[in-house]
């Protein structure tokens, strides 16, 4: 049927009889249908008009498509419909099993403040259930959670309405997505009290996610008991949700145990769960554990995907293990996976942090030549590398390349160039870049100005640095504390300590940040006594001192061996209710241990426990190493047991420290058979424990083992370890090679030594000059001895 266009005047609507439809003339004034407003009463004409539309819709009950087409044409003409017409359309669509969500969404979009509950009073029983669910879904879609929840529980109280499980899950899931975890848990609790509500597997998965986000891991685990009581079999998604939650809470070790339990119980855990655990371990920088999961994947027949490789490569790049990151990248490409700029950026960032700027530039050019898409971050990293190499002109060319490719050159790219010119001392060129930014309509931000301030100060231009502050204010960019800090610190670094002091004294507000910068500047300029005196003066005057100042000064004191002052600072922090960080504690304990003051180091260590600042897996190896330095192995093992009793799992660093100490102890005690046997048992015990915990040796641990067994004259064991190390893709370092070379010398194996030296050279590994000379002399002596021996034999035979 063809519809006539609905116009302002005259207007037509459909009038329906039981058998046919025909047009009825209606004046323009009689069709002024408006939305229902609870604050107003509809006029008699409006009620008649709404009733007329309703009657037509009633006649179309068996023709839902025609009914909704008529309704939509009415809206398109600008009519504002009332309660009865909307309610009638809801009845029609509900009986015809049409999706009601879009209708309610349209009502809410047009009238966000409308009380739709009045519409629902006009529905029949069959329609109301679907309409109630649709209304809640629509409210949730618009993030109107308060209305959705209010209507849900009001409807339950009045009419006993219980939402469909899909509606309940949609509401709970969206609440969690929007960070309303506590609200979701309350709603779930109220739903459980409704008669007729039965959570399904997905509901429980949502609750596991919510509890994990809240940090309530015990509660998340208890959900599985709820499922058991409800006779709901947990799906793999439920376990994956728990694994993901544990990893998010930095409990990846526990997540891994759940993963292994699932495999043992034949629960079909997919690749996503493995990827989550691997990323969790990488985020916690437990890369050996990540490697274990990575191998488990392959052993379980699960092929690692791009997400897994990306997480592993990123983790190794953060840990500066570039060789392993590159090996994984090569393995990934060999499996037919195409790399992306996110992975490449991790590698480039690692290269830059390791100050391997040439390698970063080469890597960039190689990848670009392969046609891999590189983004603005990639270009900025390489521009930074070029600037650090002093090749600012090439960095400028790189930005020109971006422009040619249609890429957006942002403030960060110009800031990189400015920093590059400042590093070269070309302040004029740096200011030209600022001018170009202004011409392009790009406003320098606080980072840009801080780079300029640092550049001025580092190049000794104190007055220019001070003048920059006025210029920033004129440009509407207010200098921050970080701006003052870079000026003070870089002036000190330049040796202009007096100018920095004058600048600090001239600041209108000399806050904590200014004094902190001065202390940091003193430390950088090796004015440690001045830094210490300033900090004490601030404490006496009651001026607050930030933890950063304590940390920098304490670390400097530890480097210089001023342990008494470092201990005083540490104890002052504790008295001020400050919580010393891991770095500070480890530096102090390590410094005291190196000085042979293990007793004081242990006192510091124990004071953390007494104050509730229990050291974690990072702190224990430092203290254990202190005991090992002093050959107090019993105390070291006692501390290891204490560590495990507190539920802190030893990592590879802890075991490496212990094994290194044990090998050295065994080597020194080689004349004492009893002592040697006891130490060998300890070594075996540690290795067994590592194997049980599935800790994979890294290059440092392998080197310790090879060096240790070589010095114990167990060359076959050392060589087997060396070969296994290479097989696993762990690149031996110079220490490992040197240990084997020494063993070859001790055994008189000239050919083996020569072969190892050739292998080292081919890999670009070279021992230092003194070591190489000593080894060459040893090999030469061995060759001469061997030659004389062969000549003697030859003469004897003759």
Coordinates of C-alpha atoms in Angstrom, one line a residue, residues 281-531:
X281 CA 54.0 -12.3 34.5
X282 CA 55.6 -9.8 32.1
X283 CA 53.8 -6.9 33.9
X284 CA 55.3 -8.2 37.1
X285 CA 58.7 -8.6 35.3
X286 CA 58.7 -12.3 36.1
X287 CA 60.0 -13.2 32.7
X288 CA 61.3 -16.6 33.6
X289 CA 57.8 -17.6 34.7
X290 CA 56.4 -16.1 31.5
X291 CA 58.8 -18.3 29.5
X292 CA 57.6 -21.4 31.4
X293 CA 54.0 -20.6 30.4
X294 CA 55.2 -19.9 26.9
X295 CA 56.7 -23.4 26.7
X296 CA 53.6 -24.9 28.3
X297 CA 51.5 -23.5 25.5
X298 CA 53.5 -25.2 22.9
X299 CA 53.7 -28.5 24.9
X300 CA 49.9 -28.3 25.3
X301 CA 49.5 -27.9 21.5
X302 CA 48.3 -24.2 21.8
X303 CA 50.0 -22.0 19.2
X304 CA 51.1 -18.6 20.6
X305 CA 49.5 -15.7 18.8
X306 CA 50.5 -12.1 18.2
X307 CA 49.3 -11.1 21.6
X308 CA 51.5 -13.6 23.4
X309 CA 54.6 -12.6 21.4
X310 CA 53.8 -9.0 21.9
X311 CA 53.6 -9.4 25.7
X312 CA 56.8 -11.4 25.8
X313 CA 58.8 -9.0 23.6
X314 CA 57.5 -6.0 25.6
X315 CA 58.4 -7.7 28.9
X316 CA 61.9 -8.5 27.8
X317 CA 62.4 -5.0 26.3
X318 CA 61.4 -3.5 29.7
X319 CA 63.9 -5.8 31.4
X320 CA 66.6 -4.8 28.9
X321 CA 67.0 -8.4 27.6
X322 CA 67.2 -7.3 24.0
X323 CA 68.7 -10.5 22.7
X324 CA 65.8 -12.6 23.9
X325 CA 63.3 -10.0 22.7
X326 CA 64.8 -10.1 19.2
X327 CA 64.9 -13.9 19.2
X328 CA 61.2 -14.0 20.0
X329 CA 60.5 -11.5 17.3
X330 CA 62.4 -13.6 14.8
X331 CA 60.5 -16.7 15.9
X332 CA 57.2 -14.9 15.6
X333 CA 58.0 -13.8 12.0
X334 CA 59.2 -17.3 11.1
X335 CA 55.7 -18.6 12.1
X336 CA 54.2 -16.4 9.4
X337 CA 53.0 -13.6 11.8
X338 CA 53.4 -10.1 10.6
X339 CA 54.9 -7.8 13.1
X340 CA 53.4 -4.4 13.9
X341 CA 54.4 -1.0 15.1
X342 CA 53.5 -1.7 18.7
X343 CA 56.1 -4.5 18.9
X344 CA 58.6 -2.5 16.9
X345 CA 58.1 0.5 19.2
X346 CA 58.9 -1.7 22.2
X347 CA 62.2 -2.8 20.6
X348 CA 63.1 0.8 19.5
X349 CA 62.3 2.1 23.0
X350 CA 64.5 -0.6 24.6
X351 CA 67.4 0.2 22.2
X352 CA 67.1 3.9 23.1
X353 CA 67.0 3.2 26.8
X354 CA 70.1 1.1 26.4
X355 CA 71.6 4.0 24.5
X356 CA 72.0 1.8 21.4
X357 CA 71.0 4.6 19.2
X358 CA 72.8 3.4 16.0
X359 CA 71.0 0.1 16.4
X360 CA 67.7 1.8 16.8
X361 CA 68.1 3.8 13.6
X362 CA 69.2 0.6 11.7
X363 CA 66.3 -1.4 13.1
X364 CA 63.9 1.4 12.0
X365 CA 65.3 1.5 8.5
X366 CA 65.2 -2.3 8.1
X367 CA 61.5 -2.5 9.2
X368 CA 60.5 0.4 7.1
X369 CA 62.1 -1.3 4.1
X370 CA 59.9 -4.4 4.8
X371 CA 56.8 -2.2 4.3
X372 CA 55.7 -2.5 8.0
X373 CA 53.4 0.4 9.0
X374 CA 55.2 2.7 11.5
X375 CA 53.4 5.4 13.4
X376 CA 54.3 8.7 14.9
X377 CA 55.7 7.1 18.0
X378 CA 58.2 5.1 15.9
X379 CA 59.4 8.2 14.1
X380 CA 59.7 10.1 17.3
X381 CA 61.8 7.4 18.9
X382 CA 64.2 7.3 15.9
X383 CA 64.3 11.1 15.8
X384 CA 65.3 11.0 19.5
X385 CA 68.0 8.4 18.7
X386 CA 69.4 10.6 15.8
X387 CA 69.4 13.7 18.1
X388 CA 71.3 11.7 20.8
X389 CA 73.9 10.8 18.1
X390 CA 74.2 14.5 17.2
X391 CA 72.6 13.9 13.8
X392 CA 69.8 16.5 14.2
X393 CA 69.7 17.3 10.5
X394 CA 68.7 13.7 9.8
X395 CA 66.0 13.9 12.4
X396 CA 64.7 17.0 10.6
X397 CA 64.6 15.0 7.4
X398 CA 62.7 12.3 9.2
X399 CA 60.0 14.8 10.1
X400 CA 59.9 16.0 6.5
X401 CA 59.3 12.3 5.5
X402 CA 56.4 12.2 7.9
X403 CA 54.9 15.3 6.2
X404 CA 55.3 13.8 2.8
X405 CA 53.5 10.6 3.9
X406 CA 50.6 12.7 5.2
X407 CA 51.4 11.8 8.8
X408 CA 50.6 14.3 11.5
X409 CA 53.7 16.0 13.0
X410 CA 52.8 16.7 16.6
X411 CA 54.2 18.8 19.4
X412 CA 56.2 15.9 20.7
X413 CA 58.1 15.6 17.4
X414 CA 59.1 19.3 17.4
X415 CA 60.1 18.9 21.1
X416 CA 62.4 16.1 20.2
X417 CA 64.1 18.3 17.6
X418 CA 64.4 21.2 20.2
X419 CA 66.1 18.8 22.6
X420 CA 68.4 17.6 20.0
X421 CA 69.6 21.1 19.1
X422 CA 69.9 21.9 22.8
X423 CA 72.1 18.8 23.3
X424 CA 74.4 20.1 20.6
X425 CA 74.4 23.6 22.1
X426 CA 72.6 25.1 19.1
X427 CA 70.1 27.2 21.1
X428 CA 69.4 29.5 18.1
X429 CA 68.3 26.5 16.0
X430 CA 66.2 25.2 18.9
X431 CA 64.4 28.6 19.0
X432 CA 63.9 28.5 15.3
X433 CA 62.0 25.2 15.8
X434 CA 59.8 26.9 18.4
X435 CA 59.1 29.6 15.8
X436 CA 58.1 27.0 13.2
X437 CA 55.8 25.4 15.7
X438 CA 54.0 28.7 16.2
X439 CA 53.7 29.2 12.5
X440 CA 52.1 25.8 12.2
X441 CA 49.6 26.7 14.9
X442 CA 51.2 24.2 17.3
X443 CA 51.4 25.7 20.8
X444 CA 54.5 24.5 22.8
X445 CA 53.4 22.7 26.0
X446 CA 55.1 22.5 29.4
X447 CA 57.3 19.6 28.2
X448 CA 58.6 21.7 25.3
X449 CA 59.4 24.6 27.6
X450 CA 61.0 22.4 30.2
X451 CA 63.3 21.0 27.4
X452 CA 64.2 24.6 26.5
X453 CA 64.8 25.5 30.2
X454 CA 67.0 22.5 30.6
X455 CA 68.9 23.4 27.4
X456 CA 69.5 27.0 28.4
X457 CA 70.7 25.9 31.9
X458 CA 72.8 23.0 30.6
X459 CA 74.6 25.4 28.3
X460 CA 75.2 27.9 31.1
X461 CA 72.7 30.4 29.9
X462 CA 71.3 31.2 33.3
X463 CA 69.8 34.6 32.4
X464 CA 68.0 33.1 29.3
X465 CA 66.6 30.3 31.5
X466 CA 65.2 32.8 34.0
X467 CA 63.8 35.0 31.1
X468 CA 62.1 31.9 29.7
X469 CA 59.8 31.9 32.7
X470 CA 58.5 35.3 31.9
X471 CA 58.0 34.3 28.2
X472 CA 56.0 31.3 29.3
X473 CA 53.7 33.4 31.4
X474 CA 53.2 35.8 28.5
X475 CA 52.2 32.8 26.3
X476 CA 49.7 31.6 28.9
X477 CA 51.7 28.6 30.0
X478 CA 52.3 28.7 33.7
X479 CA 55.7 27.3 34.8
X480 CA 55.4 24.2 36.9
X481 CA 57.6 22.9 39.7
X482 CA 59.2 20.6 37.1
X483 CA 60.4 23.8 35.2
X484 CA 62.1 25.1 38.3
X485 CA 63.6 21.7 39.0
X486 CA 65.2 21.3 35.5
X487 CA 66.7 24.8 35.7
X488 CA 68.2 24.2 39.2
X489 CA 69.4 20.7 38.4
X490 CA 71.0 21.6 35.0
X491 CA 72.7 24.7 36.4
X492 CA 74.3 22.5 39.0
X493 CA 75.2 19.9 36.4
X494 CA 76.9 22.7 34.5
X495 CA 78.8 23.6 37.6
X496 CA 76.9 26.9 38.1
X497 CA 75.8 26.0 41.7
X498 CA 75.9 29.6 42.9
X499 CA 73.5 30.7 40.1
X500 CA 71.2 27.8 41.0
X501 CA 71.2 28.9 44.7
X502 CA 70.5 32.5 43.6
X503 CA 67.6 31.4 41.4
X504 CA 66.1 29.3 44.3
X505 CA 66.3 32.3 46.7
X506 CA 64.6 34.6 44.2
X507 CA 61.6 32.3 43.7
X508 CA 58.5 33.8 45.3
X509 CA 57.4 30.5 46.5
X510 CA 60.2 28.2 47.5
X511 CA 58.2 25.1 48.0
X512 CA 59.2 21.5 48.6
X513 CA 59.9 21.0 44.8
X514 CA 62.4 23.8 44.7
X515 CA 64.3 22.6 47.7
X516 CA 64.1 19.0 46.3
X517 CA 65.6 20.2 43.0
X518 CA 68.4 21.9 44.9
X519 CA 69.2 18.8 46.8
X520 CA 69.2 16.8 43.6
X521 CA 71.4 19.4 41.9
X522 CA 73.9 19.3 44.7
X523 CA 74.0 15.5 44.3
X524 CA 74.5 15.7 40.6
X525 CA 77.3 18.3 41.0
X526 CA 78.9 16.0 43.7
X527 CA 78.2 18.5 46.4
X528 CA 77.0 15.8 48.7
X529 CA 77.9 17.6 51.9
X530 CA 75.9 20.6 50.8
X531 CA 72.9 18.4 50.0

